[in-house]
Short mmCIF file of C-alpha atoms and ligand atoms in Angstrom, two decimals:
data_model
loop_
_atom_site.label_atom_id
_atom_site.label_comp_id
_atom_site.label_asym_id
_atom_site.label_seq_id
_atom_site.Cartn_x
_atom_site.Cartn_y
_atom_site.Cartn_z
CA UNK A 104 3.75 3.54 1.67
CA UNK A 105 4.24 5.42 4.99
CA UNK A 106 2.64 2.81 7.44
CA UNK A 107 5.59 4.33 10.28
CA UNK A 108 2.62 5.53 12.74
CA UNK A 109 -0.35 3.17 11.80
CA UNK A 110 0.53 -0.77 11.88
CA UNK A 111 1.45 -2.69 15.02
CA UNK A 112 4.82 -5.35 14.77
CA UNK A 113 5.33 -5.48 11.51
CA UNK A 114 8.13 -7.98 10.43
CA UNK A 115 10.81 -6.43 8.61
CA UNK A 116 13.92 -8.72 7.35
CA UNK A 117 15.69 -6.15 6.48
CA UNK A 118 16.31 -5.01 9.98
CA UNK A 119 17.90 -8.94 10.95
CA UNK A 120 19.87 -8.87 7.68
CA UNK A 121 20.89 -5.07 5.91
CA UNK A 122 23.76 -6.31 3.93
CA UNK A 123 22.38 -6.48 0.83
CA UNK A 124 19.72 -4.14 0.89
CA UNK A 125 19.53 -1.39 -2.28
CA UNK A 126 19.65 2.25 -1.67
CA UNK A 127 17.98 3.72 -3.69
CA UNK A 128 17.66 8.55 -3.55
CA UNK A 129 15.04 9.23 -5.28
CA UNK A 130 13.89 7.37 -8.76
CA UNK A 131 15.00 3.70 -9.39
CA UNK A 132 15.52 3.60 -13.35
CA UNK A 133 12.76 1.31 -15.04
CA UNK A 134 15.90 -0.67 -16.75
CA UNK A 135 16.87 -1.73 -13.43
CA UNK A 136 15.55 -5.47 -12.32
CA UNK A 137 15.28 -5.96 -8.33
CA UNK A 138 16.17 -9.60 -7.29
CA UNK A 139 14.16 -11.98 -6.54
CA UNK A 140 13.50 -11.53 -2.76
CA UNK A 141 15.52 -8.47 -2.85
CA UNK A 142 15.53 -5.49 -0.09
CA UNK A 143 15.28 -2.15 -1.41
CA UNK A 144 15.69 0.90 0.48
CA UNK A 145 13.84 3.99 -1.42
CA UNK A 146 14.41 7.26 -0.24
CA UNK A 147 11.44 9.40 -1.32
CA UNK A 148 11.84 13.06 -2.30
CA UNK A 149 8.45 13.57 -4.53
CA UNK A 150 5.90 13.13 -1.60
CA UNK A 151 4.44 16.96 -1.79
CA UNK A 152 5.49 16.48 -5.78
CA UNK A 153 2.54 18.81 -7.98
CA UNK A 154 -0.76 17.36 -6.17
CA UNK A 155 0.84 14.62 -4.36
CA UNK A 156 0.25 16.55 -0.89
CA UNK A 157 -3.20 17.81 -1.57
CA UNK A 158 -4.42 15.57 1.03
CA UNK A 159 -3.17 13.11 3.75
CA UNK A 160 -4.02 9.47 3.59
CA UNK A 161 -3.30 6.66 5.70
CA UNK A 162 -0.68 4.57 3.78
CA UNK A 163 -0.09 6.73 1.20
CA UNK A 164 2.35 5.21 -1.39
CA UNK A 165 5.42 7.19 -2.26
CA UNK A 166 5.27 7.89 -5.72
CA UNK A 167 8.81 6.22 -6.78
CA UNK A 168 7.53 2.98 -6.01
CA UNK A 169 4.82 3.24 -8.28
CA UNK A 170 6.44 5.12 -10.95
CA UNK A 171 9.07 2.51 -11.57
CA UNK A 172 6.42 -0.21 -11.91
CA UNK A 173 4.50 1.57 -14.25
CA UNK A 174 7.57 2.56 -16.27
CA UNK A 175 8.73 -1.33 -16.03
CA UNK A 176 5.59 -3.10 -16.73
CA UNK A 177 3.71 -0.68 -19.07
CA UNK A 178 4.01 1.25 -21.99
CA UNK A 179 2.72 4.87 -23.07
CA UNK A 180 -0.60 4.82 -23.91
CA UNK A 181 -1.62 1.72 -22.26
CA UNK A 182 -4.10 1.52 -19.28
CA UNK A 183 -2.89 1.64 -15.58
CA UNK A 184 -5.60 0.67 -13.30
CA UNK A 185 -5.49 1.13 -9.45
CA UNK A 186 -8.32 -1.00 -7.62
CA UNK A 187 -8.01 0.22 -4.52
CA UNK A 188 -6.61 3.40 -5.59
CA UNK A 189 -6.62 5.78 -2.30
CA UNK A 190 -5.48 9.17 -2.48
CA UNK A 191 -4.68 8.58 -6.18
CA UNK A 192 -1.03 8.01 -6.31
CA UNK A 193 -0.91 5.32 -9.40
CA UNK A 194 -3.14 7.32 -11.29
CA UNK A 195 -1.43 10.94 -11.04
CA UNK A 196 1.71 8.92 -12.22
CA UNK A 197 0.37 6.58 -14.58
CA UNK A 198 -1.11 10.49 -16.09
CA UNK A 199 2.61 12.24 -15.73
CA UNK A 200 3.87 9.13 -17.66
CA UNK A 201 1.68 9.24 -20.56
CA UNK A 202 -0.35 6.17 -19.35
CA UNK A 203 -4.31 6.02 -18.86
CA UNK A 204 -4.75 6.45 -15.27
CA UNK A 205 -8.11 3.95 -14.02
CA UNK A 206 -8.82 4.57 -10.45
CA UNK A 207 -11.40 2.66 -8.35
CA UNK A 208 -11.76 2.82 -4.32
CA UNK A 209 -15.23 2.37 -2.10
CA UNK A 210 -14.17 5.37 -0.26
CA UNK A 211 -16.39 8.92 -1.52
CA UNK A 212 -13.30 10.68 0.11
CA UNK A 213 -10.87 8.60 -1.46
CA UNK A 214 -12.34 9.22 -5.04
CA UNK A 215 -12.75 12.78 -4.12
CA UNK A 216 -9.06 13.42 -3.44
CA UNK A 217 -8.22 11.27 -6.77
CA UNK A 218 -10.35 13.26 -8.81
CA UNK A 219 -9.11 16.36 -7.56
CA UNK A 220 -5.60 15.39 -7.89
CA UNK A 221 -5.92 14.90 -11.39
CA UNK A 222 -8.33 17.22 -12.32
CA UNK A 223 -6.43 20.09 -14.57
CA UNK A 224 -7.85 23.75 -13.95
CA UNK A 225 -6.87 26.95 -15.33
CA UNK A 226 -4.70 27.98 -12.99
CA UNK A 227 -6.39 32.24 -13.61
CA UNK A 228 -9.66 30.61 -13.20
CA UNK A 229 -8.49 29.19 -10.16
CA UNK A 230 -6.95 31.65 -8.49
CA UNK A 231 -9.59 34.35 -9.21
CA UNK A 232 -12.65 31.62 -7.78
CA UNK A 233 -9.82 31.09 -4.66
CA UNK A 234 -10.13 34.99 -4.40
CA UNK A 235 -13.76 35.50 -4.46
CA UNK A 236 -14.23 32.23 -2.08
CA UNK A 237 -11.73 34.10 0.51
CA UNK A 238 -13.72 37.54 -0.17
CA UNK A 239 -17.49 35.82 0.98
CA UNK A 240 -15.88 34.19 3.76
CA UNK A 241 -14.61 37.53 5.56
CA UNK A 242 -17.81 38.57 4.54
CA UNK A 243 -20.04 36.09 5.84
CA UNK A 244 -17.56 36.60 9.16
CA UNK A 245 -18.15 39.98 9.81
CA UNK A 246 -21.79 39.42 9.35
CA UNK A 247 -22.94 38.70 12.55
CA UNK A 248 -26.34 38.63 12.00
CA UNK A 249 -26.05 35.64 9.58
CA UNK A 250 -25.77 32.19 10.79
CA UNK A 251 -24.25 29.24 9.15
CA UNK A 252 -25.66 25.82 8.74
CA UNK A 253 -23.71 23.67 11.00
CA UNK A 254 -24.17 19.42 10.48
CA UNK A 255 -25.77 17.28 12.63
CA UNK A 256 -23.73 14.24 13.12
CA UNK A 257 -22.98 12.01 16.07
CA UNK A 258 -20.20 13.87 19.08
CA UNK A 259 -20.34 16.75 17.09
CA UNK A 260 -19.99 18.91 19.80
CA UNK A 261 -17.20 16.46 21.13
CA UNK A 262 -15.49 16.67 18.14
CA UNK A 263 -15.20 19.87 17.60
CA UNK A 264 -15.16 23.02 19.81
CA UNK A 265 -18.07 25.42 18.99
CA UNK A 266 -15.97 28.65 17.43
CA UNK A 267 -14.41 25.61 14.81
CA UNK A 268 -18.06 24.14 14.32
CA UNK A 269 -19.19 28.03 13.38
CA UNK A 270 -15.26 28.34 11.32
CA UNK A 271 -15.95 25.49 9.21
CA UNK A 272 -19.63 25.62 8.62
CA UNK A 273 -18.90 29.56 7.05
CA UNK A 274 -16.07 28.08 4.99
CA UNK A 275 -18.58 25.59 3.90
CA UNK A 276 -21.24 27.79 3.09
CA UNK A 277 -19.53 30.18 1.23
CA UNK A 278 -18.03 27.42 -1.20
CA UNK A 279 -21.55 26.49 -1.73
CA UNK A 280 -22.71 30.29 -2.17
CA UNK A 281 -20.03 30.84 -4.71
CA UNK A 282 -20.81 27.11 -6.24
CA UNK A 283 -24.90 28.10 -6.85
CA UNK A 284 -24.07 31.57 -8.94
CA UNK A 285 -22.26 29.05 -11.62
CA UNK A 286 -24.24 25.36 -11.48
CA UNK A 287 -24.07 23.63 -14.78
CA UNK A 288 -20.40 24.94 -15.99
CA UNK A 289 -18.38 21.99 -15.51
CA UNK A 290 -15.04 23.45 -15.13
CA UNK A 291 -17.01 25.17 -11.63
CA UNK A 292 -17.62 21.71 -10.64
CA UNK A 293 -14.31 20.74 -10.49
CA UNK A 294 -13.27 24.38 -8.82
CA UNK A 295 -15.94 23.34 -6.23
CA UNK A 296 -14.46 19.68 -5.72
CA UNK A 297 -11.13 21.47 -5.27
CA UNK A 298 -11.87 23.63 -2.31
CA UNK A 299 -14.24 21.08 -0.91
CA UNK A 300 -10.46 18.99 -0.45
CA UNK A 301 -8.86 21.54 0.67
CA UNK A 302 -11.82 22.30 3.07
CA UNK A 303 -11.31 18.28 3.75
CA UNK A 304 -7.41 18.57 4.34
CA UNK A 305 -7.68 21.31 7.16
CA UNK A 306 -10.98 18.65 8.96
CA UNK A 307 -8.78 16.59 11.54
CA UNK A 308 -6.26 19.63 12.07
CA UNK A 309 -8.49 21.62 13.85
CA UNK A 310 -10.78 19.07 15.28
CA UNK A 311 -10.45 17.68 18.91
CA UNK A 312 -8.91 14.08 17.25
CA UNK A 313 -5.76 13.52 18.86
CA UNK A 314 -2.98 14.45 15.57
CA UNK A 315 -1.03 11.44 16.50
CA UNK A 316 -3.00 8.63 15.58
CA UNK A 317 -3.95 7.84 12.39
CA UNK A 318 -7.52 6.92 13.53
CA UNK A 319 -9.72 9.51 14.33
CA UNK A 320 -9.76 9.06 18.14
CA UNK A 321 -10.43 11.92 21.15
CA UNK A 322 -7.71 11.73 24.42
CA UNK A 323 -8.97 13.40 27.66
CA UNK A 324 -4.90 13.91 27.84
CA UNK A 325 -4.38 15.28 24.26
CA UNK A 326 -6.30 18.90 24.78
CA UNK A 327 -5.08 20.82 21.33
CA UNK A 328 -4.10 24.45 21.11
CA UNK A 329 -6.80 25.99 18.55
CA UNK A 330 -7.77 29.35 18.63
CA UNK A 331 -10.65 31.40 17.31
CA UNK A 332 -9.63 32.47 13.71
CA UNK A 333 -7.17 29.56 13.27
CA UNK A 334 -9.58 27.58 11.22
CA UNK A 335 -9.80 30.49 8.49
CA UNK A 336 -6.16 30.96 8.79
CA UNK A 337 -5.01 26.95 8.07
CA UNK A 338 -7.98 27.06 5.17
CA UNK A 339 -6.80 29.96 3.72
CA UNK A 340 -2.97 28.90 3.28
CA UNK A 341 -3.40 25.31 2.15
CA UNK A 342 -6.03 27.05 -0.96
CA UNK A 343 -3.29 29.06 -2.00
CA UNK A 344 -0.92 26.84 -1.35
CA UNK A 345 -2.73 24.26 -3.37
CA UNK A 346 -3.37 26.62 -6.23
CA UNK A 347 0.29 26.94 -7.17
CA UNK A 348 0.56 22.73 -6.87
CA UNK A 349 -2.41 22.58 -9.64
CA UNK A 350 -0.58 25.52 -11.67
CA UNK A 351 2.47 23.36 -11.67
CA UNK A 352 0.46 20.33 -12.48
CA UNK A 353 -1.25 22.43 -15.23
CA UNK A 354 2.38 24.04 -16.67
CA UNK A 355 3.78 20.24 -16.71
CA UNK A 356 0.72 18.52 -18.20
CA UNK A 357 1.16 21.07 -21.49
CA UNK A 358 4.05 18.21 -21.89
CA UNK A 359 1.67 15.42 -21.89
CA UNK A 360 -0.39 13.69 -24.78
CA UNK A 361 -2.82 12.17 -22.27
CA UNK A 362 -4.49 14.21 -19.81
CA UNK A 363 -7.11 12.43 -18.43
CA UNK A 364 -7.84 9.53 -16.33
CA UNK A 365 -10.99 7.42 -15.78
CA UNK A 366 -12.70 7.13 -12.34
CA UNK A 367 -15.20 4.66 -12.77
CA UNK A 368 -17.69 3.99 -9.89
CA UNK A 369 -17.44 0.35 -8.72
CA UNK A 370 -15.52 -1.64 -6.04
CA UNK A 371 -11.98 -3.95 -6.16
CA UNK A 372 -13.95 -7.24 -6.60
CA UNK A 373 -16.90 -5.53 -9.09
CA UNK A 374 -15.03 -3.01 -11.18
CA UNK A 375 -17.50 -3.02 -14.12
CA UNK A 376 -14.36 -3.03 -16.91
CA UNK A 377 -13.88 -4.90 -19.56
CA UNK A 378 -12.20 -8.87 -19.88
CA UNK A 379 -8.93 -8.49 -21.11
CA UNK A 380 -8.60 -4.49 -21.50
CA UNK A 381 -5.55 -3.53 -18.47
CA UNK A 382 -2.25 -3.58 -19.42
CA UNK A 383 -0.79 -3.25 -15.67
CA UNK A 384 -2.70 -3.26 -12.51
CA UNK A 385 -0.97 -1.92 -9.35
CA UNK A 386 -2.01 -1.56 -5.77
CA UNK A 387 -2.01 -1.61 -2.51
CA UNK A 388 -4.44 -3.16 -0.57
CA UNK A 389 -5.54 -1.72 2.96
CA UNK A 390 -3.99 -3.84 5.51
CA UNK A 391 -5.69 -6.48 7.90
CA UNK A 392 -6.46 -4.65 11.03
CA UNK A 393 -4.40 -1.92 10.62
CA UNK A 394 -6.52 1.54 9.22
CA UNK A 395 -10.66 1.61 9.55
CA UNK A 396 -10.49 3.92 6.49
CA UNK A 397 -14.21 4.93 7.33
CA UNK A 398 -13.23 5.75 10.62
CA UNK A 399 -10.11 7.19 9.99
CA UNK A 400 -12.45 9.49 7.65
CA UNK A 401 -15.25 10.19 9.65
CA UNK A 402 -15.10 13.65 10.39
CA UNK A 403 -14.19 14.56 6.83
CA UNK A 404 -17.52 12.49 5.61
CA UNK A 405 -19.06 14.40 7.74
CA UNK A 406 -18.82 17.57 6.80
CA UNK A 407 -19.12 16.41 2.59
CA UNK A 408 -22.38 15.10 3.51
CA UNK A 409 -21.07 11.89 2.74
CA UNK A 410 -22.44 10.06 5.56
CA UNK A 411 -25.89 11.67 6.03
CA UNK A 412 -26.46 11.60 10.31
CA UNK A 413 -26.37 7.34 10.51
CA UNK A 414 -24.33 5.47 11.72
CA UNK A 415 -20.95 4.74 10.02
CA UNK A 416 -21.19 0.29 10.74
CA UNK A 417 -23.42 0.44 7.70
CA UNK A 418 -20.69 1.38 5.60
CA UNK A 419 -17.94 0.01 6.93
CA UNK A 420 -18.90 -3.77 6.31
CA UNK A 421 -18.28 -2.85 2.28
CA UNK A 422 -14.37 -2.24 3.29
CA UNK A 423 -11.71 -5.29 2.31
CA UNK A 424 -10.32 -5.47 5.54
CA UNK A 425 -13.12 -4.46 7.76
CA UNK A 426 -13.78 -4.64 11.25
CA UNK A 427 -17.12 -4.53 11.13
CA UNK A 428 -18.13 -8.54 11.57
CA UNK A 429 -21.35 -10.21 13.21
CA UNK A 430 -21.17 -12.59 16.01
CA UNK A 431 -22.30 -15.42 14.60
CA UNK A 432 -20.05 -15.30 11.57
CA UNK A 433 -17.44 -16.41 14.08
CA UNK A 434 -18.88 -18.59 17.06
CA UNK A 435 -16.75 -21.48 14.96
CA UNK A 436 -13.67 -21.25 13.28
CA UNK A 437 -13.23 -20.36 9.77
CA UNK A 438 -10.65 -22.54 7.64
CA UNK A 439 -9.60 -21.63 4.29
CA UNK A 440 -7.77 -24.62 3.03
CA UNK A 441 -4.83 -22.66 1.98
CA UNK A 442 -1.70 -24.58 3.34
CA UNK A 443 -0.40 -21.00 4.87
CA UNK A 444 -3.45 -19.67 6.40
CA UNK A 445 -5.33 -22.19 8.57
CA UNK A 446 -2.88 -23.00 11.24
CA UNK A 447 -2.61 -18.97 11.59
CA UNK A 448 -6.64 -18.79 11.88
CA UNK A 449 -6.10 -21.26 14.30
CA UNK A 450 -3.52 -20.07 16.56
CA UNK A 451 -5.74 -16.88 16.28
CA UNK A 452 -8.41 -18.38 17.18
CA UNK A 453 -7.66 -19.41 20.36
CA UNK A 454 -7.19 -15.93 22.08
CA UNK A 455 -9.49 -14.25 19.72
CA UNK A 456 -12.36 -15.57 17.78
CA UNK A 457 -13.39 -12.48 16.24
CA UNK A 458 -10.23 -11.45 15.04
CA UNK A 459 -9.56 -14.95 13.49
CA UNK A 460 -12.87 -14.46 11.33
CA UNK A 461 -11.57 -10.75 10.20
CA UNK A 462 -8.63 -12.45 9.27
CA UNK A 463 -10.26 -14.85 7.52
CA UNK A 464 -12.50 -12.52 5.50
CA UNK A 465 -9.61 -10.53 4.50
CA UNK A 466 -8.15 -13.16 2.23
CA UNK A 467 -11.52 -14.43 1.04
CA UNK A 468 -12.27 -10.91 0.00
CA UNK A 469 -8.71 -10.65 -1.66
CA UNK A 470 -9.32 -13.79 -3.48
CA UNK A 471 -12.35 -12.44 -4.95
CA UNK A 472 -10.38 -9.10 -5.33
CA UNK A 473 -7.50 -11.63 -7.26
CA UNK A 474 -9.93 -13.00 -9.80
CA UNK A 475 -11.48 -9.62 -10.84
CA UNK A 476 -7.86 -8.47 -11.28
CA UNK A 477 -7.30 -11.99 -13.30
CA UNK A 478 -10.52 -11.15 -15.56
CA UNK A 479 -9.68 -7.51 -16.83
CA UNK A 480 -5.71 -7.99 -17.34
CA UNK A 481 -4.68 -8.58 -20.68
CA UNK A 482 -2.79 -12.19 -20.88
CA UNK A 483 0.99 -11.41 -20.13
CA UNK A 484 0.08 -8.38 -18.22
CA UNK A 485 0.76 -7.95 -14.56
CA UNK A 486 -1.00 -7.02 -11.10
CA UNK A 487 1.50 -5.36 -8.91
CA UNK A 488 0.77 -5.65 -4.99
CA UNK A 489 2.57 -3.71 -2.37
CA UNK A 490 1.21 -5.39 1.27
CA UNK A 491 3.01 -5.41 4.46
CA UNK A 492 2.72 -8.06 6.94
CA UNK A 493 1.21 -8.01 10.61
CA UNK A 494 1.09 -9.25 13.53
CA UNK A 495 -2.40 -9.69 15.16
CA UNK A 496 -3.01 -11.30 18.95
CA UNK A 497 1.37 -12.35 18.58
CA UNK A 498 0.75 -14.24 15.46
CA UNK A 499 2.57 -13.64 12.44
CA UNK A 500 0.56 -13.05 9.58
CA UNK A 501 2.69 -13.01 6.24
CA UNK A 502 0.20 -11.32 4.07
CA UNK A 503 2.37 -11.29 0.76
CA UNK A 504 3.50 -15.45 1.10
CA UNK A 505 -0.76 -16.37 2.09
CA UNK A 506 -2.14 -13.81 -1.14
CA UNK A 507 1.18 -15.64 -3.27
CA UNK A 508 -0.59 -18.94 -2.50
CA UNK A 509 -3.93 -17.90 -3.26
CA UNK A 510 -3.05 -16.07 -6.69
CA UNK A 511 -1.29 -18.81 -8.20
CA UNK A 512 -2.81 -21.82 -6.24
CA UNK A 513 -6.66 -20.88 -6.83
CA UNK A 514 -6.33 -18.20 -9.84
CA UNK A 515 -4.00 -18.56 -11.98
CA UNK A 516 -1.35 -16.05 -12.12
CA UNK A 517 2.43 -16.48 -11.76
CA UNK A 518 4.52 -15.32 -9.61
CA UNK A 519 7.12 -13.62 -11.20
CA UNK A 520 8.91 -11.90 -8.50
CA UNK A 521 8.68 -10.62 -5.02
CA UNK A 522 10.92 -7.76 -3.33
CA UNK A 523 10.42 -5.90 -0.40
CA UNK A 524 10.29 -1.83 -0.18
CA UNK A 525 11.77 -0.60 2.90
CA UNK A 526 10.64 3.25 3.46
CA UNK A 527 11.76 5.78 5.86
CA UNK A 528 9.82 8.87 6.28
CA UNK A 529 12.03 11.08 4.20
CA UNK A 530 12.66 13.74 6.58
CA UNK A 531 14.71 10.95 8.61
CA UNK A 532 17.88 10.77 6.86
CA UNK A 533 19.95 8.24 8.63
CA UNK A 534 17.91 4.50 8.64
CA UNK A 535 17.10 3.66 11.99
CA UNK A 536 15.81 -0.08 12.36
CA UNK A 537 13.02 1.32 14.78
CA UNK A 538 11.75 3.80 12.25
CA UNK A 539 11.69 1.93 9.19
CA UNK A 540 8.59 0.20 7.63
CA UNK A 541 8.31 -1.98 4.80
CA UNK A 542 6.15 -4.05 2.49
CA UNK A 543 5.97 -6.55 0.25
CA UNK A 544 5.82 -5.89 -3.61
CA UNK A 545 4.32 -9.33 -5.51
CA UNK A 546 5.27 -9.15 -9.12
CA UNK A 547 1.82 -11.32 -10.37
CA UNK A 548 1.69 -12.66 -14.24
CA UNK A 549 -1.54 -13.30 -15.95
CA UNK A 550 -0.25 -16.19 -18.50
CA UNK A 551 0.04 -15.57 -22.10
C1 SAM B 80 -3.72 1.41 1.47
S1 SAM B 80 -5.05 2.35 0.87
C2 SAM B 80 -4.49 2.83 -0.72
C3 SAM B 80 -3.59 4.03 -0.65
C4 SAM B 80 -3.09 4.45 -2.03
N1 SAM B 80 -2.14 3.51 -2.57
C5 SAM B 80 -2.50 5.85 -1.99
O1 SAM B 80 -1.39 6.03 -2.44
O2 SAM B 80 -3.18 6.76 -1.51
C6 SAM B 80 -6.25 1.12 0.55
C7 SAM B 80 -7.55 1.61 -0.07
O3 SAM B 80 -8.39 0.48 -0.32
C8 SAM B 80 -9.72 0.97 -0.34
N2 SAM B 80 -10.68 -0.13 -0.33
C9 SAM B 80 -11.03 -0.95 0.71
N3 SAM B 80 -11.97 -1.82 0.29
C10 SAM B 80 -12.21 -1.55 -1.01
C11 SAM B 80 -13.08 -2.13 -1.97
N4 SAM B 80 -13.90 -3.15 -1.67
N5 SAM B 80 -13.08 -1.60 -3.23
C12 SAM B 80 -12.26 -0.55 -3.55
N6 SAM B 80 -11.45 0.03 -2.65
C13 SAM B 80 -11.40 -0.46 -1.41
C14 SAM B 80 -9.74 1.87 0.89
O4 SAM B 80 -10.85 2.75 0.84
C15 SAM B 80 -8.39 2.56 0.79
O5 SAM B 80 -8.53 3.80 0.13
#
């Protein structure tokens, strides 16, 4: 996953010791075992691949990594489920693999993007509805007389400079507009969830947000160069753009036996599937203090009507990982009685209560998070888990060695193997230590 600009000092033993690290361009072949604590190096080149691009997301996986595991540890046919499933990766190639694609995440933006990803539309359809929507915007433009309904929602006018407010809110209208002349045809609703992501993807570009940080933050110094017009110009070239990534999608999948995937409403620790009915689960959990996906979204929530005008604490405290923590949940320390963990709440604990607690909560909720994953795996099936490691207030905190302990100490997997993926954004050719990121892959085992 591309964690380059989001996570603070993470370790990376690659960078002490490259001498026996695997290079990998491209895709690793299934047949291929990586050691046991083995480095591999993967350079991506399917990123923007079909609907891979449709939208940015914080810690995105590249799609190799998750295509060889699902070519490894499942078979065609068999169901692929991604609990925490962000932007859809697993599930578009669990799909283009002939698997059943099962994605869950707490984020509406998150599931939108998935859905959309994987969503098959006739590619005339599409481009004739991408025509008309581009028609009723000029339209609705050069009617000055009409005005557009414009959200309410806290530092609007902070966020976002008042041509870009009146830019978006047409765009927005006139999906709607075109959406009302064809309610109840399903294959509309998924035209309508396509340009509502592409209306999504263009959200932080032409905000105020400062484009460098993956949190959605304003700079007095960052002052961005947007000009009247630009907003229709960036919308209109990522819709076409986007139409020819879901023609290719649509051309490929006439290859496929299995063409859809299931996007079941629930949460990591209360899917709602069945004991006993995943053949391969494979994730990657946010990571402790590193992306405030509700914040990161905010402005994109925003204009979905995702968020209604309150205040976004109230949904943040759902989020493994969260930030969002009460006072009194940490006026003492938390211990876990995992042999790995305390002394690090401890040592965290000293400078910083509060963030000892969030660290704390992270692994209770992942333990929770474990035994779901434990309940709907078939025995001899495996949960795949990509985490990186971080370093919060100078400690250390070795996410994949503390969730190890937990999964086989207090539920019951086995650890089968570990390795760590080392990924460079793929525009940077040569490795530099400085630039590369990495995580952890656990290999987990539910027993026969
Ligand atoms: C690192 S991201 C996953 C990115 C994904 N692998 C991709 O390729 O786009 C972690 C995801 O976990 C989700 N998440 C956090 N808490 C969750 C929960 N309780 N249930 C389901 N998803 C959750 C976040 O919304 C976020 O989308």
């Amino acid at each position: 996953m591309d964690m380059s600009s989001t996570v603070d000092g993470l370790d990376d033993p690659v960078q002490r010791d490259s001498s026996d690290l695997i290079e990998v361009d491209g895709d690793l072949d299934p047949s291929f075992d990586i050691p046991n604590q083995g480095k591999i190096l993967i350079i991506s080149r399917d990123q923007s691949y079909l609907t891979h691009g449709v939208h940015k997301f914080p810690a995105k996986f590249f799609p190799e990594l998750p295509r060889y595991l699902i070519r490894k540890y499942s078979k065609t046919g068999e169901f692929v489920l991604d609990p925490m499933c962000g932007s859809g990766t697993v599930v578009l190639e669990a799909m283009l693999n002939d698997r059943i694609g099962i994605g869950i995440d707490i984020d509406p933006i998150a599931r939108l993007i998935t859905k959309v990803k994987t969503t098959i539309i006739d590619p005339e359809t599409l481009n004739l509805a991408a025509l008309d929507l581009t028609t009723r915007i000029q339209e609705f433009k050069n009617n000055s007389d009409q005005n557009p309904l414009i959200p309410e929602f806290p530092y609007r006018d902070n966020w976002f400079r008042s041509f870009v407010l009146r830019e978006l809110a047409i765009i927005n209208d006139s999906i709607n507009n075109l959406l009302s002349k064809h309610q109840n045809d399903s294959e509309w609703s998924d035209i309508g969830d396509f340009f509502r992501v592409v209306l999504s993807s263009i959200i932080r570009d032409v905000s105020n947000a400062d484009p460098h940080c993956t949190r959605t933050v304003l700079r007095k110094k960052v002052v961005k160069s947007i000009s009247p017009g630009d907003t229709y110009v960036k919308f209109s070239q990522k819709l076409f753009h986007q139409c020819d990534s879901l023609a290719e999608l649509s051309e490929i999948s006439k290859t496929l036996e299995l063409k859809k995937v299931r996007l079941p409403v629930g949460s990591a620790i209360e899917t709602g599937l069945d004991n006993d009915s995943i053949d391969l689960a494979l994730t990657s959990p946010p990571y402790i203090n590193a992306v405030d996906y509700p914040r990161t979204h905010q402005l994109e929530m925003y204009w979905l009507g995702f968020l209604g005008d309150g205040p976004l604490s109230r949904v943040k405290r759902e989020y493994i990982g969260t930030e969002t923590v009460y006072k009194d949940e940490y006026i003492d320390l938390k211990t876990s009685g995992y042999e790995i963990l305390d002394p690090i709440l401890e040592k965290i604990y000293t400078s910083d209560p509060r963030r000892s607690f969030i660290v704390f909560k992270f692994f209770e909720d992942m333990k929770q998070q474990l035994a779901e994953m434990f309940r709907v795996l078939k025995p001899g099936s495996r949960y795949c888990i990509a985490i990186g490691n971080n370093l919060i207030r100078g400690v250390e905190v070795r996410s994949d060695e503390i969730l190890s302990e937990i999964a086989t100490s207090k539920i019951g997997f086995e650890l089968e193997r570990t390795f760590f993926s080392k990924l460079i954004r793929h525009f940077i050719r040569i490795p530099r230590p400085e630039r590369m990121m990495g995580e952890w892959v656990l290999v987990l085992r539910k027993p026969d």
